[in-house]
Coordinates of C-alpha atoms and ligand atoms in Angstrom, one line a residue:
M18 CA 140.0 74.1 78.7
R19 CA 140.6 74.6 82.2
T20 CA 140.0 78.2 83.3
E21 CA 140.0 79.8 86.7
V22 CA 136.3 79.9 86.7
Q23 CA 136.1 76.3 86.3
R24 CA 138.3 75.9 89.2
E25 CA 136.1 78.0 91.3
A26 CA 132.9 76.1 90.2
S27 CA 134.6 72.8 90.9
L28 CA 135.4 74.1 94.3
K29 CA 131.9 75.1 95.1
S30 CA 129.0 73.5 93.1
R31 CA 129.8 69.9 92.6
D32 CA 126.3 69.3 91.1
L33 CA 127.1 71.8 88.3
L34 CA 130.5 70.2 87.4
H35 CA 128.9 66.8 87.4
W36 CA 125.9 67.9 85.2
V37 CA 128.3 69.6 82.7
S38 CA 130.4 66.6 82.3
K39 CA 127.3 64.5 81.8
M40 CA 125.9 66.8 79.1
A41 CA 129.5 66.9 77.5
R42 CA 129.4 63.1 77.5
L43 CA 126.1 63.2 75.7
T44 CA 126.8 65.9 73.2
Q45 CA 130.6 65.4 72.8
P46 CA 131.7 68.8 72.0
D47 CA 135.6 69.3 70.8
A48 CA 136.1 71.6 73.7
I49 CA 134.2 73.2 76.7
K50 CA 134.6 76.7 77.5
W51 CA 133.3 78.1 80.8
C52 CA 132.2 81.7 80.4
D53 CA 133.1 84.3 83.1
G54 CA 131.3 87.3 81.5
S55 CA 134.6 89.4 81.3
Q56 CA 135.3 92.0 78.6
A57 CA 138.3 90.0 77.6
E58 CA 136.2 87.0 77.0
T59 CA 133.6 89.1 75.0
H60 CA 136.2 90.4 72.7
W61 CA 137.5 86.9 72.0
L62 CA 134.1 85.5 71.5
T63 CA 133.3 88.5 69.2
D64 CA 136.4 87.9 67.0
V65 CA 135.5 84.2 66.7
A66 CA 132.0 85.1 65.8
T67 CA 133.1 87.7 63.1
A68 CA 135.7 85.3 61.6
T69 CA 132.9 82.6 61.0
G70 CA 130.5 85.2 59.6
E71 CA 127.9 84.8 62.5
L72 CA 128.5 88.4 63.3
I73 CA 128.9 91.1 60.9
P74 CA 130.7 94.1 62.4
L75 CA 128.9 97.4 61.7
N76 CA 130.5 100.8 61.1
P77 CA 132.5 101.6 64.3
D78 CA 132.0 105.3 63.9
K79 CA 128.3 105.2 63.7
R80 CA 127.6 102.0 65.8
P81 CA 130.6 101.4 68.1
G82 CA 130.6 97.8 69.3
C83 CA 127.6 96.9 67.2
Y84 CA 127.0 93.8 65.1
L85 CA 124.7 92.2 62.8
H86 CA 123.4 88.7 62.9
R87 CA 121.4 87.1 60.1
S88 CA 119.4 84.0 61.1
N89 CA 118.6 81.0 58.9
A90 CA 115.4 82.1 57.1
N91 CA 113.6 79.2 58.7
D92 CA 114.3 80.3 62.1
V93 CA 113.1 83.9 62.7
A94 CA 110.4 83.8 65.5
R95 CA 109.3 81.5 68.4
T96 CA 107.7 78.3 67.3
E97 CA 105.0 77.7 69.7
N98 CA 103.8 74.6 68.0
L99 CA 107.3 73.1 68.8
T100 CA 107.3 74.4 72.4
F101 CA 106.4 71.7 75.0
V102 CA 105.7 71.6 78.7
C103 CA 106.8 68.1 79.9
S104 CA 105.3 68.0 83.3
D105 CA 104.7 64.7 85.0
S106 CA 101.0 64.6 83.8
K107 CA 99.2 66.2 80.9
A108 CA 96.8 67.8 83.5
D109 CA 99.6 69.9 84.9
A110 CA 100.5 71.4 81.7
G111 CA 96.8 72.0 81.2
P112 CA 94.7 72.8 77.9
T113 CA 97.0 75.6 76.6
N114 CA 100.2 74.0 76.5
N115 CA 101.6 71.1 74.2
W116 CA 102.6 68.4 76.3
M117 CA 104.7 65.2 76.1
P118 CA 105.6 62.7 78.7
P119 CA 108.9 63.7 80.2
D120 CA 110.5 60.1 79.8
E121 CA 109.7 59.8 76.2
T122 CA 110.9 63.3 75.5
Y123 CA 114.2 63.0 77.3
Q124 CA 114.7 59.8 75.3
K125 CA 113.9 61.4 71.9
L126 CA 115.9 64.4 72.6
R127 CA 118.9 62.3 73.9
G128 CA 118.9 60.9 70.4
W129 CA 119.1 64.2 68.8
F130 CA 121.6 65.5 71.2
S131 CA 123.9 62.6 71.1
G132 CA 127.2 63.8 69.5
S133 CA 125.6 67.0 68.5
M134 CA 128.3 69.1 69.5
R135 CA 131.0 67.2 67.8
G136 CA 133.4 69.5 65.9
R137 CA 131.9 72.6 68.1
I138 CA 132.6 74.1 71.3
M139 CA 130.1 73.8 74.3
Y140 CA 130.0 77.1 76.1
V141 CA 128.9 77.0 79.8
V142 CA 126.9 80.1 80.4
P143 CA 126.2 80.6 84.1
Y144 CA 123.7 83.5 84.6
L145 CA 121.8 85.2 87.3
L146 CA 118.2 86.4 87.1
G147 CA 117.4 89.3 89.1
P148 CA 119.6 91.7 91.1
S149 CA 122.4 90.1 92.9
N150 CA 122.0 89.8 96.7
S151 CA 118.2 89.8 96.1
S152 CA 115.8 87.2 97.5
F153 CA 114.3 87.3 94.0
A154 CA 117.5 86.3 92.2
K155 CA 117.8 82.7 90.5
V156 CA 120.8 81.2 88.9
G157 CA 120.5 79.3 85.4
V158 CA 123.3 77.7 83.5
E159 CA 122.8 77.3 79.7
L160 CA 125.0 74.9 77.7
T161 CA 125.0 76.0 74.1
D162 CA 127.0 75.4 70.9
S163 CA 125.9 78.9 69.6
I164 CA 128.4 81.7 70.0
Y165 CA 125.5 84.2 69.1
V166 CA 123.4 82.9 72.0
V167 CA 126.5 83.3 74.3
L168 CA 126.9 87.0 73.1
N169 CA 123.1 87.7 73.5
M170 CA 123.1 86.0 77.1
R171 CA 125.9 88.5 78.0
I172 CA 123.7 91.3 77.3
M173 CA 120.4 90.0 78.5
T174 CA 121.6 88.5 81.8
R175 CA 124.0 89.0 84.6
M176 CA 126.3 86.5 83.1
G177 CA 129.5 84.6 84.3
R178 CA 131.3 85.1 87.6
V179 CA 128.6 86.9 89.4
A180 CA 126.3 83.8 88.9
L181 CA 128.6 81.2 90.0
E182 CA 129.5 83.3 93.2
C183 CA 125.6 83.5 93.9
L184 CA 125.2 79.7 93.3
G185 CA 128.2 78.9 95.7
G186 CA 128.0 75.1 96.6
S187 CA 124.3 74.8 95.8
G188 CA 122.8 72.4 93.3
D189 CA 119.8 74.7 92.9
F190 CA 120.1 76.2 89.4
N191 CA 118.0 76.0 86.2
R192 CA 119.7 73.3 83.8
G193 CA 119.5 74.6 80.2
L194 CA 120.8 72.5 77.3
H195 CA 120.9 74.1 73.8
S196 CA 122.3 72.8 70.5
T197 CA 121.4 74.3 67.1
L198 CA 121.8 70.9 65.5
D199 CA 121.6 71.7 61.8
L200 CA 118.5 74.1 62.1
D201 CA 116.3 71.7 60.4
P202 CA 112.8 72.3 61.4
K203 CA 112.0 68.6 61.5
R204 CA 114.4 68.3 64.4
R205 CA 113.4 71.5 66.5
L206 CA 111.8 71.2 69.9
I207 CA 111.9 73.5 73.1
C208 CA 111.1 71.2 76.0
H209 CA 110.5 72.2 79.6
F210 CA 110.7 69.9 82.5
P211 CA 109.4 72.0 85.5
Q212 CA 109.8 69.1 87.8
D213 CA 113.6 68.8 87.1
N214 CA 114.1 72.7 86.9
T215 CA 115.4 71.8 83.2
I216 CA 115.1 73.1 79.6
W217 CA 116.3 71.2 76.5
S218 CA 116.2 73.1 73.3
A219 CA 117.1 71.8 70.1
G220 CA 117.3 72.9 66.4
S221 CA 116.8 76.6 66.6
G222 CA 119.1 79.6 67.2
Y223 CA 116.2 82.2 67.4
G224 CA 115.7 84.5 70.5
G225 CA 113.0 83.0 72.7
N226 CA 113.8 79.5 71.5
A227 CA 117.4 79.7 72.3
L228 CA 118.1 82.4 75.0
L229 CA 117.0 79.9 77.6
S230 CA 117.1 82.6 80.4
K231 CA 114.2 84.5 78.8
K232 CA 110.8 82.9 77.9
C233 CA 111.9 79.5 79.0
F234 CA 113.3 80.0 82.5
A235 CA 112.1 83.5 83.5
L236 CA 108.6 82.8 82.4
R237 CA 107.7 79.2 81.9
I238 CA 109.8 77.6 84.7
A239 CA 109.7 80.5 86.9
S240 CA 106.0 80.6 86.8
H241 CA 105.9 77.1 87.9
L242 CA 108.4 77.8 90.8
G243 CA 106.4 81.0 91.6
R244 CA 103.1 78.9 92.1
Q245 CA 105.1 76.6 94.5
E246 CA 106.8 79.5 96.3
G247 CA 104.0 82.0 96.4
W248 CA 105.1 84.4 94.0
L249 CA 104.3 85.7 90.3
A250 CA 106.5 85.5 87.0
E251 CA 104.8 87.6 84.5
H252 CA 105.2 88.7 81.1
M253 CA 105.1 92.4 82.1
L254 CA 107.3 95.6 81.7
V255 CA 107.8 97.6 84.8
L256 CA 108.1 101.4 84.9
G257 CA 108.3 104.3 87.2
V258 CA 106.1 107.3 86.4
E259 CA 107.5 110.5 88.3
S260 CA 104.9 113.2 88.7
P261 CA 105.8 116.9 89.0
D262 CA 105.7 116.7 92.6
G263 CA 108.5 114.1 92.6
Q264 CA 106.4 111.2 93.6
I265 CA 107.2 107.9 91.7
T266 CA 104.4 105.4 91.0
Y267 CA 105.4 102.0 89.8
I268 CA 103.4 100.2 87.2
A269 CA 103.6 96.7 85.7
A270 CA 102.0 96.0 82.5
A271 CA 101.3 92.9 80.5
F272 CA 101.1 93.0 76.7
P273 CA 101.7 90.1 74.2
S274 CA 105.0 90.0 72.2
A275 CA 105.4 92.7 69.7
C276 CA 102.6 94.9 71.0
G277 CA 104.9 97.9 72.4
K278 CA 106.1 96.7 75.8
T279 CA 109.5 98.2 75.1
N280 CA 108.2 101.3 73.7
L281 CA 106.0 101.9 76.6
A282 CA 108.6 100.9 79.2
M283 CA 111.0 103.6 77.6
V284 CA 108.3 106.2 76.8
R285 CA 109.5 110.0 76.8
P286 CA 106.4 112.0 77.8
P287 CA 105.1 114.6 75.3
A288 CA 106.5 118.2 76.0
A289 CA 103.1 119.2 76.9
L290 CA 103.1 117.2 80.2
A291 CA 105.8 119.2 81.7
G292 CA 107.4 117.7 84.8
W293 CA 106.3 114.1 84.1
R294 CA 109.0 111.5 83.6
V295 CA 109.1 107.8 83.0
F296 CA 112.0 105.4 84.3
T297 CA 112.3 101.9 83.0
V298 CA 112.7 99.1 85.4
G299 CA 112.1 96.3 82.9
D300 CA 110.6 95.9 79.4
D301 CA 109.4 92.2 79.2
I302 CA 109.4 90.2 82.2
A303 CA 108.6 91.0 86.1
W304 CA 108.9 88.7 89.1
M305 CA 106.8 89.9 91.8
R306 CA 106.5 89.1 95.6
V307 CA 104.4 90.2 98.5
G308 CA 106.7 92.2 100.7
A309 CA 106.6 92.4 104.5
D310 CA 104.6 95.6 104.1
G311 CA 101.9 93.6 102.4
R312 CA 102.6 95.4 99.1
L313 CA 103.5 93.8 95.8
W314 CA 107.3 94.3 95.0
A315 CA 108.8 93.6 91.4
V316 CA 112.1 93.2 89.9
N317 CA 113.3 92.8 86.3
P318 CA 115.0 89.4 86.1
E319 CA 116.9 90.5 83.0
A320 CA 119.8 93.0 82.2
G321 CA 119.1 93.8 78.6
Y322 CA 116.3 94.2 76.0
F323 CA 115.4 92.1 73.1
G324 CA 113.3 94.5 71.3
V325 CA 111.6 94.6 67.9
A326 CA 113.4 96.8 65.5
P327 CA 110.8 97.7 62.8
G328 CA 108.7 100.9 63.6
T329 CA 111.3 102.1 66.2
N330 CA 112.2 105.7 65.2
V331 CA 113.1 108.8 67.0
R332 CA 109.4 109.8 67.4
S333 CA 108.2 106.5 68.4
N334 CA 111.1 105.6 70.9
P335 CA 113.8 108.0 71.1
N336 CA 115.4 106.3 74.2
A337 CA 115.6 103.1 72.2
M338 CA 117.4 105.0 69.2
A339 CA 119.8 106.3 71.7
M340 CA 120.2 103.0 73.5
V341 CA 121.2 100.9 70.2
R342 CA 123.7 103.3 69.1
S343 CA 126.3 101.2 70.8
D344 CA 127.2 97.7 72.2
T345 CA 124.1 96.2 70.5
I346 CA 123.4 93.0 68.5
F347 CA 121.1 93.4 65.6
T348 CA 119.3 90.5 64.4
N349 CA 117.7 90.2 60.8
V350 CA 117.5 94.1 60.0
A351 CA 118.8 95.6 56.8
M352 CA 122.2 97.1 56.2
T353 CA 123.3 100.1 54.4
A354 CA 126.4 100.5 52.2
D355 CA 128.3 102.1 55.1
Q356 CA 127.6 99.3 57.2
D357 CA 124.8 100.9 59.2
V358 CA 121.5 99.4 60.2
W359 CA 118.1 100.2 58.6
W360 CA 114.5 98.9 59.1
D361 CA 111.2 99.9 57.8
G362 CA 109.6 102.6 59.9
M363 CA 112.9 104.0 60.9
E364 CA 111.9 107.3 59.3
V365 CA 115.3 108.0 58.0
E366 CA 115.8 107.7 54.1
P367 CA 117.4 104.3 53.3
S368 CA 120.9 104.9 51.6
K369 CA 121.0 104.0 47.7
R370 CA 122.7 100.6 48.1
I371 CA 121.0 98.6 50.9
V372 CA 120.9 94.8 51.6
D373 CA 117.8 93.4 53.3
W374 CA 117.7 90.9 56.2
R375 CA 118.8 88.2 54.0
G376 CA 121.7 90.0 52.6
Q377 CA 120.1 90.5 49.2
P378 CA 120.0 93.9 47.3
W379 CA 116.8 95.9 48.2
S380 CA 115.2 99.1 47.0
S381 CA 112.3 101.2 48.5
G382 CA 110.2 100.0 45.7
S383 CA 110.3 96.6 46.7
D384 CA 107.2 94.8 48.0
Q385 CA 109.0 92.9 50.6
P386 CA 110.2 94.5 53.9
A387 CA 114.0 95.4 54.3
A388 CA 114.2 94.1 57.7
H389 CA 112.2 91.0 58.8
P390 CA 109.0 92.2 60.7
N391 CA 110.4 90.3 63.7
S392 CA 113.9 91.6 63.6
R393 CA 115.4 92.6 66.8
F394 CA 117.8 94.6 68.6
T395 CA 119.7 93.1 71.9
A396 CA 121.0 96.0 73.9
P397 CA 122.2 96.3 77.5
M398 CA 119.9 98.2 79.8
R399 CA 122.8 100.3 81.1
N400 CA 122.4 102.1 77.7
N401 CA 118.8 103.1 78.2
P402 CA 118.7 106.8 79.0
A403 CA 115.5 106.3 81.0
L404 CA 116.9 103.5 83.2
S405 CA 115.5 103.4 86.8
P406 CA 118.0 104.1 89.3
R407 CA 116.2 101.3 91.2
V408 CA 116.9 98.6 88.7
E409 CA 119.5 97.0 90.9
D410 CA 117.6 97.3 94.1
P411 CA 117.5 93.8 95.7
Q412 CA 114.0 94.8 97.2
G413 CA 112.6 95.6 93.8
V414 CA 110.2 98.5 93.4
P415 CA 106.6 98.5 95.0
I416 CA 103.8 98.1 92.3
S417 CA 100.7 100.5 92.6
A418 CA 99.1 99.5 89.4
I419 CA 98.8 96.4 87.2
V420 CA 97.8 96.9 83.5
F421 CA 96.7 94.5 81.0
G422 CA 96.7 95.3 77.3
G423 CA 95.9 93.5 73.9
R424 CA 96.0 94.5 70.4
R425 CA 92.3 95.0 69.4
T426 CA 91.0 96.7 66.4
T427 CA 87.6 96.8 68.1
T428 CA 85.6 96.5 71.3
I429 CA 88.1 97.3 74.2
P430 CA 88.1 100.9 75.2
L431 CA 91.5 103.0 75.5
V432 CA 91.4 102.5 79.3
F433 CA 89.2 101.5 82.2
E434 CA 89.9 100.3 85.7
A435 CA 88.8 97.0 87.4
Y436 CA 86.4 97.4 90.4
D437 CA 88.6 95.2 92.5
W438 CA 91.3 92.4 92.4
I439 CA 88.9 89.6 91.2
H440 CA 87.7 91.8 88.6
G441 CA 91.1 92.7 87.5
V442 CA 92.2 88.9 87.4
Y443 CA 89.1 88.5 85.2
L444 CA 90.1 91.3 82.8
G445 CA 93.6 89.8 82.7
A446 CA 92.3 86.2 82.2
T447 CA 90.0 87.2 79.3
M448 CA 92.5 89.4 77.4
G449 CA 92.4 88.9 73.7
S450 CA 95.0 90.0 71.1
E451 CA 95.7 89.9 67.5
T452 CA 98.6 87.8 66.8
T453 CA 101.9 89.3 65.7
A454 CA 105.2 88.2 63.8
A455 CA 106.9 87.4 67.1
A456 CA 105.6 83.9 66.8
S457 CA 105.5 81.9 63.5
G458 CA 101.9 81.5 62.2
E459 CA 99.2 83.6 60.9
V460 CA 99.4 87.3 61.8
G461 CA 96.4 89.4 62.8
V462 CA 93.9 87.0 64.2
V463 CA 92.3 87.6 67.6
R464 CA 93.3 84.9 70.1
R465 CA 92.7 84.8 73.9
D466 CA 96.1 85.5 75.4
P467 CA 95.5 85.5 79.3
M468 CA 97.8 88.1 81.0
A469 CA 99.8 87.8 77.7
M470 CA 101.0 84.6 79.2
L471 CA 99.3 82.0 76.8
P472 CA 102.8 81.0 75.3
F473 CA 104.5 81.4 78.6
C474 CA 102.6 79.9 81.3
G475 CA 104.5 76.7 82.5
Y476 CA 101.5 75.0 84.0
N477 CA 97.8 74.6 84.0
I478 CA 96.3 77.8 83.0
G479 CA 93.2 77.2 85.4
D480 CA 95.6 76.7 88.3
Y481 CA 97.3 79.9 87.3
F482 CA 94.1 81.7 87.6
H483 CA 93.7 80.2 91.1
H484 CA 97.2 81.5 92.0
W485 CA 96.4 84.9 90.9
L486 CA 93.2 84.9 93.0
G487 CA 95.0 83.5 95.7
M488 CA 97.6 86.2 95.8
R489 CA 95.0 88.6 97.2
R490 CA 94.8 87.0 100.7
R491 CA 98.4 87.9 101.2
L492 CA 98.3 91.5 99.7
K493 CA 97.3 93.9 102.4
H494 CA 97.5 96.7 99.8
P495 CA 96.8 95.3 96.3
P496 CA 97.7 97.2 93.3
R497 CA 94.8 98.6 91.3
M498 CA 94.3 96.8 87.9
F499 CA 93.6 98.5 84.5
M500 CA 92.9 97.2 80.9
V501 CA 94.2 99.5 78.0
N502 CA 94.0 99.2 74.2
W503 CA 96.2 101.5 72.1
F504 CA 95.1 99.8 68.9
R505 CA 91.4 100.4 68.4
K506 CA 90.6 101.5 64.9
A507 CA 88.0 103.8 63.2
R508 CA 85.8 102.3 60.5
D509 CA 88.3 103.7 57.9
G510 CA 91.0 101.8 59.5
S511 CA 92.7 104.7 61.1
F512 CA 93.9 104.4 64.8
L513 CA 91.7 106.1 67.2
W514 CA 94.4 107.0 69.5
P515 CA 97.8 108.2 68.4
G516 CA 99.8 105.9 70.7
Y517 CA 103.5 106.0 71.5
T518 CA 104.5 109.0 73.4
E519 CA 100.8 110.1 73.9
N520 CA 100.3 106.8 76.0
M521 CA 101.8 108.9 78.6
R522 CA 98.4 110.6 78.9
V523 CA 96.8 107.4 79.9
L524 CA 99.6 106.6 82.4
K525 CA 99.0 110.0 84.0
W526 CA 95.3 109.0 84.3
I527 CA 96.2 105.7 85.9
V528 CA 98.6 107.3 88.4
E529 CA 96.1 110.0 89.4
R530 CA 93.5 107.0 90.0
V531 CA 96.0 105.3 92.2
S532 CA 96.4 108.5 94.1
E533 CA 92.7 109.1 94.1
R534 CA 93.1 112.5 92.4
V535 CA 90.4 111.7 89.8
G536 CA 87.0 110.1 89.6
A537 CA 85.7 107.7 87.1
E538 CA 82.5 106.5 85.6
E539 CA 81.0 103.1 86.5
T540 CA 80.0 101.0 83.5
P541 CA 79.2 97.4 83.2
I542 CA 82.7 96.7 82.1
G543 CA 84.6 98.5 84.6
L544 CA 85.6 102.3 85.6
L545 CA 86.0 104.5 82.6
P546 CA 87.7 107.9 82.7
N547 CA 85.6 110.9 82.4
P548 CA 87.0 112.5 79.2
R549 CA 87.7 115.7 80.9
D550 CA 90.0 113.8 83.1
L551 CA 92.4 112.6 80.5
D552 CA 95.0 115.3 79.9
L553 CA 95.0 116.2 76.2
T554 CA 97.0 119.3 76.5
G555 CA 98.9 119.8 73.3
L556 CA 97.3 117.1 71.5
D557 CA 94.9 117.5 68.6
I558 CA 92.3 115.0 68.9
P559 CA 88.7 115.7 67.8
S560 CA 86.5 114.9 70.8
Q561 CA 84.4 112.6 68.7
Q562 CA 87.5 110.5 67.9
L563 CA 88.2 110.2 71.8
T564 CA 84.6 109.3 72.3
Q565 CA 84.9 106.5 69.9
A566 CA 88.2 105.3 71.6
L567 CA 86.3 105.1 74.9
A568 CA 83.0 103.8 73.5
I569 CA 81.3 100.6 74.9
K570 CA 79.3 99.1 72.1
P571 CA 77.0 96.4 73.3
G572 CA 76.9 94.6 70.0
E573 CA 80.8 94.2 70.1
W574 CA 80.7 93.2 73.6
R575 CA 78.1 90.4 73.1
A576 CA 80.4 89.0 70.5
E577 CA 83.4 89.5 72.8
L578 CA 81.6 87.7 75.9
E579 CA 80.8 84.7 73.5
L580 CA 84.5 84.4 72.8
Q581 CA 85.5 84.7 76.6
E582 CA 82.9 82.2 77.5
K583 CA 84.2 79.7 74.8
F584 CA 87.7 80.2 76.1
F585 CA 86.6 79.6 79.6
K586 CA 84.8 76.3 78.5
S587 CA 88.1 75.1 76.9
I588 CA 89.9 75.3 80.2
G589 CA 87.5 72.9 81.8
E590 CA 87.2 72.2 85.6
T591 CA 90.4 74.0 86.8
L592 CA 88.7 77.3 85.7
P593 CA 87.9 79.3 89.1
T594 CA 84.2 79.7 89.3
E595 CA 84.8 83.5 90.5
L596 CA 85.8 84.2 86.8
E597 CA 82.7 82.8 85.4
T598 CA 80.7 85.0 87.8
Q599 CA 82.5 87.9 86.6
L600 CA 81.7 87.2 83.0
E601 CA 78.1 86.8 83.9
A602 CA 77.9 90.0 85.9
V603 CA 79.4 92.0 82.7
R604 CA 76.8 90.2 80.5
T605 CA 73.9 91.1 82.8
G606 CA 75.2 94.8 82.8
I607 CA 75.6 95.0 79.2
E608 CA 72.1 93.8 78.5
L609 CA 70.6 96.1 81.3
D610 CA 72.6 99.0 79.7
G611 CA 71.0 98.7 76.5
E612 CA 72.1 100.1 73.2
D613 CA 75.3 102.2 72.4
K614 CA 75.5 104.9 74.9
H615 CA 78.7 106.7 73.8
Ligands
SAT30 O1 112.0 86.0 71.1 S1 111.3 86.2 72.4 O2 110.3 85.3 72.8 O3 112.3 86.4 73.3 C1 110.6 87.9 72.1 C2 109.2 87.7 72.2 O4 108.5 87.0 71.3 O5 108.5 88.4 73.1
MN31 MN1 108.1 89.1 75.6

């Protein structure tokens, strides 16, 4: 299949052409299709995927341009235990990554990939991460035998011709090879070769395992490039908060997977906060560089959102509900009799006849969820009613605040601010969070998830902390740093803070800290809001409940510091001593402060 795009590529990047041929010799597809990202191509791909059953068309009146995909039941989340960073030495991958020697891994995978695309088409998917004409932008090419992956990549990235144009004659692109093989978990591996700017992913068709632009390139490989080139690739949403005077403050925020990044990035402020607005720049990944002005600037490398469906409803995320009305691929949600989608927590009555994410009849009395807890929507960012007008700005947006947040039932107050950059890096580095359905394994256990990057940092985590600390030298105007926790619970198990749209009140406090309009209380763990400075207009929350949400409980902190210390020990000698000093300072402060004061 020799298309116009291929001619263009062959004229320009000979490295690309050479690599595609080499991979085709290995995998032996029946045909090679170069993707140009056009509408006509999308129609063709969609028709093929519909014919094979990989996509199920949804009701064109209710969900125009929308499709449902059902994954193999053994392939519904990222598999961190099967994800490897194959750097030259084990020490480069560090204590938090799985590591295998690169030569051995290539050899093993070559065996698996050999002839794996026989009887299949190899799609060549060129894509651009970041706005075009931006110094942030990077090119990747994914070779895949999954049409579902191609259609998702088309939504998630700037895919096709635009990427080849940006690449020109250069050989500088990420080389991604992906084959679903036979979806046997015994032949499933997601391997990164940072030294070669290469990713080989086998045996899974699921999101973060198979859409190689996302966690594999935009985080694991990009974090490695960022370290070499002096920038940051982070698991962060980016949003702009507009205050009633028209000022926009940009905030980047790191939360682990399935902790509400998409909801926060698209938050519609409560009616009581008249004149406040939020614009989404990105919902999952931020690439950040120091600008000539000494500020930190961020872009969203992606062009779409791969969000968690369950729990999304008109109250929790009205913008997302509007966004997924058209041109969206749903994965592992339930389907109604009239071919609409449904999921748990949608807050609309399911119709009588409904099939669950596996395609089996389901009724509301069932003890099983209708949609898989990690079911997702893939939607183009242009559908987001709150999309920032700056999203294609090649410069990015200037970041005034960085927020870290985990899912913690206890210990961590609703919000507090770091004293300075080093303290902020310590807060990010010691972040803990309860595990979610986004990764396979036990759900709900607290694990350390530094900067929400535990599964995504492509090199030694101790070196990563050094890199973060070192950024300070280049920042003339560093962003302020904060920690938040929307998930703290009362003894009876109820949430202390209502979350969702009400999180806007915390963003407002952060904006007012950045513009130095409010003070804060100095505590051993950081700068806490004076309760009167949190705008609670129109929110019915007992003051005792707010006090609990903000409380520092020394007993809980002693246990927390133990866990932090254990984590620091596990990092070994690459751990920056500055971080140990921070931990000791908090410990001393907690001991001097005595018993529960809130
Ligand atoms: O599947 S993804 O890894 O892309 C989503 C997530 O887990 O954050
Ligand atoms: Mn994520």
